[in-house]
Coordinates of C-alpha atoms in Angstrom, one line a residue:
X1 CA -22.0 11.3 -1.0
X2 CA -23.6 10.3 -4.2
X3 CA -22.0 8.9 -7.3
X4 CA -22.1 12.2 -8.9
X5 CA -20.1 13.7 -6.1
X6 CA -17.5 11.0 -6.5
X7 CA -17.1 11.9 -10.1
X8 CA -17.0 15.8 -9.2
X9 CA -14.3 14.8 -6.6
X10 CA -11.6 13.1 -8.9
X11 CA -11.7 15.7 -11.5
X12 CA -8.5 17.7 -11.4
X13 CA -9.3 21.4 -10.2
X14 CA -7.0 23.1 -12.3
X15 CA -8.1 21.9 -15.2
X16 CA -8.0 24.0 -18.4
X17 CA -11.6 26.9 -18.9
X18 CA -13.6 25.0 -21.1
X19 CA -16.0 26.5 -23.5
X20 CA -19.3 25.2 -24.8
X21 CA -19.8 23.7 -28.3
X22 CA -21.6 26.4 -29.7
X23 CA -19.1 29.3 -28.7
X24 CA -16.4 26.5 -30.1
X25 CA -17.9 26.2 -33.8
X26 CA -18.7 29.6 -33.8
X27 CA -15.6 30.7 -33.4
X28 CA -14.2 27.5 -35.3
X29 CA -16.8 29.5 -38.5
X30 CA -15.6 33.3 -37.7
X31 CA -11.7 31.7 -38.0
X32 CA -12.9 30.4 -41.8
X33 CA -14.0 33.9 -42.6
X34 CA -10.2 34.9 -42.3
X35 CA -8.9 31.9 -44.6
X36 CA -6.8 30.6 -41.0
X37 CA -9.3 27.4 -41.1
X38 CA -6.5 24.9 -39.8
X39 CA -6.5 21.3 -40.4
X40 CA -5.2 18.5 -38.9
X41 CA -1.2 17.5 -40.0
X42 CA -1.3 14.2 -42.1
X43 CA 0.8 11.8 -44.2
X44 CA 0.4 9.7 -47.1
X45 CA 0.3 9.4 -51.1
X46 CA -3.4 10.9 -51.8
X47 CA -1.2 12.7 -55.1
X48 CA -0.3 9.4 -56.7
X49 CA -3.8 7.7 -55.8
X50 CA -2.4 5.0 -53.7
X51 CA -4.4 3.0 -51.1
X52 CA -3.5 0.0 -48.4
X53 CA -5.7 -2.2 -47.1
X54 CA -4.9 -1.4 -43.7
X55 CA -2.5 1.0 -41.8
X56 CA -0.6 -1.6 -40.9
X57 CA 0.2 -2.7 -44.6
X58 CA 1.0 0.5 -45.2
X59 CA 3.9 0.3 -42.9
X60 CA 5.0 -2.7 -43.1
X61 CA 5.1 -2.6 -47.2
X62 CA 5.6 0.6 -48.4
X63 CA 8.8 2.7 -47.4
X64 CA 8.0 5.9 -48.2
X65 CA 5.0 5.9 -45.4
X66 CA 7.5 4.3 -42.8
X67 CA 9.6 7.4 -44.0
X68 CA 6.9 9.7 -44.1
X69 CA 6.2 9.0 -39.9
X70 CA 9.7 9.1 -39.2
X71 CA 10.2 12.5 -40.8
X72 CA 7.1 13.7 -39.4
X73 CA 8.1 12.9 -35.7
X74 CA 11.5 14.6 -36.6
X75 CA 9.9 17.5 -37.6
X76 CA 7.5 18.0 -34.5
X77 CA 10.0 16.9 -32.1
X78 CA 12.4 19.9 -33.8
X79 CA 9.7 22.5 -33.8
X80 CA 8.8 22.2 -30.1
X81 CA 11.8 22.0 -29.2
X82 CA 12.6 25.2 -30.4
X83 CA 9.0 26.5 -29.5
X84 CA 8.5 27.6 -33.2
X85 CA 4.5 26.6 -32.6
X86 CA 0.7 27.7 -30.9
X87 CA 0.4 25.5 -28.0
X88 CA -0.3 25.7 -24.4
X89 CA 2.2 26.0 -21.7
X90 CA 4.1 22.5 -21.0
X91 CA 2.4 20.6 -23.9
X92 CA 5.7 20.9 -25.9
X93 CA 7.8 18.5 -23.0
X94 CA 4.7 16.1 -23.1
X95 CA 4.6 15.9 -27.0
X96 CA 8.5 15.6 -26.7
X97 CA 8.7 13.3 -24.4
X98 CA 6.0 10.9 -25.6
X99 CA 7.7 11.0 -29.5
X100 CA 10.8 9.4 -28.0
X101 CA 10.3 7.7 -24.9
X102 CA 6.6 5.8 -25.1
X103 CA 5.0 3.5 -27.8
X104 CA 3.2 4.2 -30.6
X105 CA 0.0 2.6 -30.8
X106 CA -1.5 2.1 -34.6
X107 CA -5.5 2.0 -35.0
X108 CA -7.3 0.7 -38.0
X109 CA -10.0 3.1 -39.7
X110 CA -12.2 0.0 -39.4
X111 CA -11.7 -1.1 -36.6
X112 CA -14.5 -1.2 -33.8
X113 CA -14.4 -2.6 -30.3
X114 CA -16.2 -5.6 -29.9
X115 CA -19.4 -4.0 -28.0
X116 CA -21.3 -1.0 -29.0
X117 CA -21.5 0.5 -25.9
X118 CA -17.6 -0.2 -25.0
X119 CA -17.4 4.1 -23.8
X120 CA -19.7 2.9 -21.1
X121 CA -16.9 1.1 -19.6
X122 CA -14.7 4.1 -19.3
X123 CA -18.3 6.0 -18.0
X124 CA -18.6 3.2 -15.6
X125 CA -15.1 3.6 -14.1
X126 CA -15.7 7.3 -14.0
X127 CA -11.9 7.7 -15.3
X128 CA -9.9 7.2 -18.5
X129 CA -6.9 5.5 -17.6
X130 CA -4.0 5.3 -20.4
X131 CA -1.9 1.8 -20.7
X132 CA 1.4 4.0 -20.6
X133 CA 1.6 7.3 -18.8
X134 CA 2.3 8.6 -22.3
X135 CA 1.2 6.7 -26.1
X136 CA 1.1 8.4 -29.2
X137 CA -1.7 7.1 -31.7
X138 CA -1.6 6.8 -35.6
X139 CA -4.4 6.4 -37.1
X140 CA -5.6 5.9 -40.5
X141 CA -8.6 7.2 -43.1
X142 CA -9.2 7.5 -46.6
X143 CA -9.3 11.0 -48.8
X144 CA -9.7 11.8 -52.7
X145 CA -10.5 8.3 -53.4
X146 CA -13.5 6.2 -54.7
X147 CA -16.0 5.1 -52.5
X148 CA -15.8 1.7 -53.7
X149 CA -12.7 0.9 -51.9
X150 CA -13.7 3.4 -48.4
X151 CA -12.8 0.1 -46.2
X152 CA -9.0 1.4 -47.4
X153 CA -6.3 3.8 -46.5
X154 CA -4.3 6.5 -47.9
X155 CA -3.6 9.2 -45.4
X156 CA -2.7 9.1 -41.4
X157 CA -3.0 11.3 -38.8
X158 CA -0.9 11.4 -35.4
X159 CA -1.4 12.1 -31.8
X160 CA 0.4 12.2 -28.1
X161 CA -1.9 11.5 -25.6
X162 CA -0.8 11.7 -21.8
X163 CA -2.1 10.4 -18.6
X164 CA -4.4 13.7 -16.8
X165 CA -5.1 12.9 -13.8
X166 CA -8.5 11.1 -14.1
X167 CA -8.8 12.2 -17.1
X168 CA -6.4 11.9 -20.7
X169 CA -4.8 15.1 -22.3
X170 CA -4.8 15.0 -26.6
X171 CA -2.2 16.9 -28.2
X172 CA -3.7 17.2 -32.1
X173 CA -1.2 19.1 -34.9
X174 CA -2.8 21.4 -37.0
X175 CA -2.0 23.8 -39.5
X176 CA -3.5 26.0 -42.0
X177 CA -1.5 25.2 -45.3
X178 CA 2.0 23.3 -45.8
X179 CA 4.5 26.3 -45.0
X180 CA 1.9 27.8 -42.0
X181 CA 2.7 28.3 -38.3
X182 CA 2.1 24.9 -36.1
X183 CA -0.8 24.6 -34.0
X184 CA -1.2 22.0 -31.2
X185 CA -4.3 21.8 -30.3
X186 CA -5.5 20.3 -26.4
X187 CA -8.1 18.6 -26.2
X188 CA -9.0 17.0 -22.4
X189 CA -11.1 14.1 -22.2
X190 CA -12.6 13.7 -18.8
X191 CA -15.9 12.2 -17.4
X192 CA -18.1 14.0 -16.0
X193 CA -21.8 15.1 -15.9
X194 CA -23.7 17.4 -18.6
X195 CA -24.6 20.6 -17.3
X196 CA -28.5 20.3 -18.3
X197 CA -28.9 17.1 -18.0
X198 CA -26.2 15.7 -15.0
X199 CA -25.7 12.7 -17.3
X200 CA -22.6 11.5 -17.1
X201 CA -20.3 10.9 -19.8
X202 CA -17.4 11.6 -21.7
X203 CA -16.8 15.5 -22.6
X204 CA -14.2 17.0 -24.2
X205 CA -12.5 20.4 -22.5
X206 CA -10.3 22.7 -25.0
X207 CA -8.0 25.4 -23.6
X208 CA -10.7 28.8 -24.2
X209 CA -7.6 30.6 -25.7
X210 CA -7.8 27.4 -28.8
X211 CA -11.3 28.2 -29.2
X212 CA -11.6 28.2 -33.0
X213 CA -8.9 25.5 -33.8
X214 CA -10.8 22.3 -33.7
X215 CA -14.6 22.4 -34.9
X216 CA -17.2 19.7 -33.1
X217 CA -15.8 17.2 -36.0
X218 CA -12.7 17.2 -36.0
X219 CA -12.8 16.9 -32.0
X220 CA -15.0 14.1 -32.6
X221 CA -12.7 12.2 -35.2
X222 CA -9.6 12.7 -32.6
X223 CA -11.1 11.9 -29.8
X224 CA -12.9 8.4 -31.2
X225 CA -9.6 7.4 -32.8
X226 CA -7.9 7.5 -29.4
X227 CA -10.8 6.6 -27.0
X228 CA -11.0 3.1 -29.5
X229 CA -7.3 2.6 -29.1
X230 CA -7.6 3.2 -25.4
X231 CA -10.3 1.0 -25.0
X232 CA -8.5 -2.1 -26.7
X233 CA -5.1 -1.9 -24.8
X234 CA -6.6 -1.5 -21.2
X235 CA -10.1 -3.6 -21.9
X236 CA -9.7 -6.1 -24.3
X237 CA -7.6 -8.6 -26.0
X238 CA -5.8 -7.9 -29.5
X239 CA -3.3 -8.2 -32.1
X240 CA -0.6 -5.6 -32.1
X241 CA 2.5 -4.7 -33.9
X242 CA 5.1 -4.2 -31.6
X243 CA 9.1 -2.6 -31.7
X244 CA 11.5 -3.7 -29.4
X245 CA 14.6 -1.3 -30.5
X246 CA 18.1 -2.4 -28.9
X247 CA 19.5 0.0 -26.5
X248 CA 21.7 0.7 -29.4
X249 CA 18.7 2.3 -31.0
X250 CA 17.2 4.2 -28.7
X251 CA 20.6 5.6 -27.7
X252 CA 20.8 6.3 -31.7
X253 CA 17.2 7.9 -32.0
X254 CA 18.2 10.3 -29.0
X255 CA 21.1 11.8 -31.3
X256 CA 19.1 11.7 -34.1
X257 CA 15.7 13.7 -32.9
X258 CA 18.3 16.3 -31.4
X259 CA 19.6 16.6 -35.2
X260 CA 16.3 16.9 -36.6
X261 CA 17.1 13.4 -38.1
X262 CA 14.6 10.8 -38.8
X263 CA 14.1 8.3 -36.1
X264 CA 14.7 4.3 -35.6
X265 CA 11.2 3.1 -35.7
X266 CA 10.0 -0.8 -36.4
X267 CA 6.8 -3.0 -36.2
X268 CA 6.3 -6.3 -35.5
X269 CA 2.9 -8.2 -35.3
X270 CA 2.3 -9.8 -31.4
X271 CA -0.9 -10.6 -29.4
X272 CA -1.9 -9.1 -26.5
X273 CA -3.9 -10.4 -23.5
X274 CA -5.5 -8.6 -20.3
X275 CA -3.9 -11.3 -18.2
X276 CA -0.2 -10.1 -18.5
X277 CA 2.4 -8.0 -20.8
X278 CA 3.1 -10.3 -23.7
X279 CA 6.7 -12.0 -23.6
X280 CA 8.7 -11.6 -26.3
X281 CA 12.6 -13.3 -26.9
X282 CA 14.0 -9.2 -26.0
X283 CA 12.4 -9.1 -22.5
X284 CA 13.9 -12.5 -21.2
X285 CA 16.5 -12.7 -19.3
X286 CA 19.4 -15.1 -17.1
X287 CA 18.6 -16.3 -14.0
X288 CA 21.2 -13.7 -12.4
X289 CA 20.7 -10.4 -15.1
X290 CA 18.5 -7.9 -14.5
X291 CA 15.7 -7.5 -17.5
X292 CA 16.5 -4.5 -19.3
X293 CA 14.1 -1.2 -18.0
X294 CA 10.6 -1.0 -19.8
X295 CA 7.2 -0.8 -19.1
X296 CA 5.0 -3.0 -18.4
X297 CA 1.1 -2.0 -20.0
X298 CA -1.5 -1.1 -17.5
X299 CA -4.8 -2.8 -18.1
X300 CA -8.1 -3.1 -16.3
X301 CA -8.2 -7.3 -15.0
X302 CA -11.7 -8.5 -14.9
X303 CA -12.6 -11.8 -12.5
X304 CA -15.1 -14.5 -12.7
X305 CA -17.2 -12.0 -10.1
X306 CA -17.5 -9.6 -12.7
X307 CA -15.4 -7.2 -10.5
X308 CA -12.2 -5.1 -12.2
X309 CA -9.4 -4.3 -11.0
X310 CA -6.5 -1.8 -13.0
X311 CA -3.3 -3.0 -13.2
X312 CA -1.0 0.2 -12.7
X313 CA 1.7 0.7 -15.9
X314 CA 5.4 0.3 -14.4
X315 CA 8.5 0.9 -15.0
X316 CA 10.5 -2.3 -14.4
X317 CA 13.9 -3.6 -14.9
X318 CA 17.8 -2.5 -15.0
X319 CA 18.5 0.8 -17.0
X320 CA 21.7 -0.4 -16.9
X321 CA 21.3 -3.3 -19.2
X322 CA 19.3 -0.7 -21.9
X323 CA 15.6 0.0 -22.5
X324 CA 12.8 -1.4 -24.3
X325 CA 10.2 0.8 -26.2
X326 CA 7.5 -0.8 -28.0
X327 CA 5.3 0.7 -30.5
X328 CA 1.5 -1.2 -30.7
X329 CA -1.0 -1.4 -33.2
X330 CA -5.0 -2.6 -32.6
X331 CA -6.6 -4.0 -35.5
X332 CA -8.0 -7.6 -36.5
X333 CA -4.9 -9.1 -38.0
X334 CA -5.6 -12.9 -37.1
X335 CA -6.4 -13.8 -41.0
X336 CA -3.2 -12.0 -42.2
X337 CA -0.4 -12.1 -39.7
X338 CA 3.0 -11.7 -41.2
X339 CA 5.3 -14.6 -41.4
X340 CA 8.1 -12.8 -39.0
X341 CA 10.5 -16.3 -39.5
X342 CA 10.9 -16.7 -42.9
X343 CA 11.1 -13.1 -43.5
X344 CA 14.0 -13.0 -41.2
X345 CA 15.6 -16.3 -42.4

């Protein structure tokens, strides 16, 4: 059995019809013709012509974007609940169930993995494994702004990715104007081999029945923000902002999400390594006490050999003695950490 049939053999076989990416934009172009051309659901202040420096300025300095997530994870988490969107059948317990139980990982617009050919990794592998069963991903860009200052940010996107088999399943929101229906669009990343040229790589596979949603682009923009974030929590080391709510919280953002209320959600700026979960003052614990129940991040360990090994994601500790969720975010924050003491003092 060649390598090709190893990568035929770990695909899941009930994977979602995929169509090609002709048929996809030219459906995505007939859809335009009707005025339904959907776009993806972001956040920001592009009316008042404000920009940040990074996505992680923007939360940690401006309130009205820390509100602005907040009320948008409210609002999703409501509208699924209820099944009051488009989306395919169980994507509303996944998008659900990643909002409030798994981190949230932030990725800079300008932010690029240290090698250019760091996809080959994943290619290499022949799988796309996620840190967490479940993340969700914010990422930043810039809109209706000079090009002068393109290295900022003023608007942010969000996504729920979970763990597909081999493979990774986007959920992207869309919709066509402010007061429009909700769209979730699925996008499934998998590798696998192009049918003209058996090259392997990484493909995306859309639900035929969301043919039309999602032009090659906007697939493209997604998909990269997520793949990059991917990349730098299971491959490489990084600075990341991280929450650690009490169980108090998490208990609290349980009520609140069921109330359509706007969740408990912190940063906090920590490094991590490939080596091991980065040990913070929340995760340590008596000699006789259980740690309380969180998981650990799964990562790929490299050796002097040059041989990887993945490090599954678990679920450890006492549930008992509360949870811990953290929330990342990649970026190259070495030359501007925050000074977590003295803002605390």
């Amino acid at each position: 059995m060649n390598a090709l049939d190893n990568i035929h053999n770990r695909l899941d076989p009930r994977r979602r019809v995929s169509i090609g990416k002709e048929e996809l934009n030219a459906r995505f172009k007939a859809r335009e013709k009707l005025n339904e051309d959907l776009k993806i659901v972001s956040f920001g202040r592009v009316s008042e012509q404000i920009t940040y420096p990074s996505v992680r300025e923007a939360f940690k300095s401006d309130e009205k974007i820390k509100h602005a997530i907040k009320t948008l994870l409210s609002q999703l988490y409501d509208t699924l609940k209820y099944k009051d969107a488009h989306f395919e059948k169980g994507v509303d317990e996944e998008v659900c169930q990643a909002i409030l139980k798994y981190p949230k990982i932030i990725i800079e617009k300008d932010f690029q993995p240290p090698n250019d050919d760091w996809a080959e990794v994943f290619i290499e592998e022949g799988k796309i494994n996620l840190p967490f069963p479940k993340i969700c991903v914010i990422a930043g860009y810039l809109q209706d702004a000079p090009a002068l200052i393109n290295s900022s940010v003023n608007r942010f996107s969000f996504y729920t990715v979970s763990q597909d088999f081999n493979g990774i399943l986007i959920s992207a929101f869309l919709c066509a104007h402010a007061n429009s229906p909700l769209h979730v669009a699925s996008i499934r990343l998998e590798v696998s081999a192009d049918t003209d040229s058996q090259v392997l790589g990484i493909y995306p596979i859309v639900p035929e029945s969301q043919a039309g949603w999602l032009d090659e682009e906007m697939v493209y923009v997604i998909t990269d923000s997520v793949l990059r974030a991917i990349y730098m929590m299971t491959y490489h080391t990084g600075e990341a902002y991280i929450s650690v709510p009490t169980p108090r919280e998490i208990e609290v953002n349980q009520k609140k999400l069921r109330k359509n209320k706007v969740p408990v959600i912190e940063f906090r700026l920590i490094s991590i390594t490939g080596k091991e979960q980065p040990k913070t003052s929340s995760t340590t614990h008596e000699t006789h006490a259980s740690p309380r129940q969180h998981w650990r991040r799964g990562h790929w360990r490299s050796y002097k050999s040059g041989k990887r090994a993945w490090v599954e994601p678990m679920l450890v500790g006492d549930e008992a003695n509360g949870k811990i969720i953290k929330d990342y975010a990649v970026g190259n924050y070495k030359e501007k950490r925050y000074d977590w003491v003295s803002q605390t003092k």
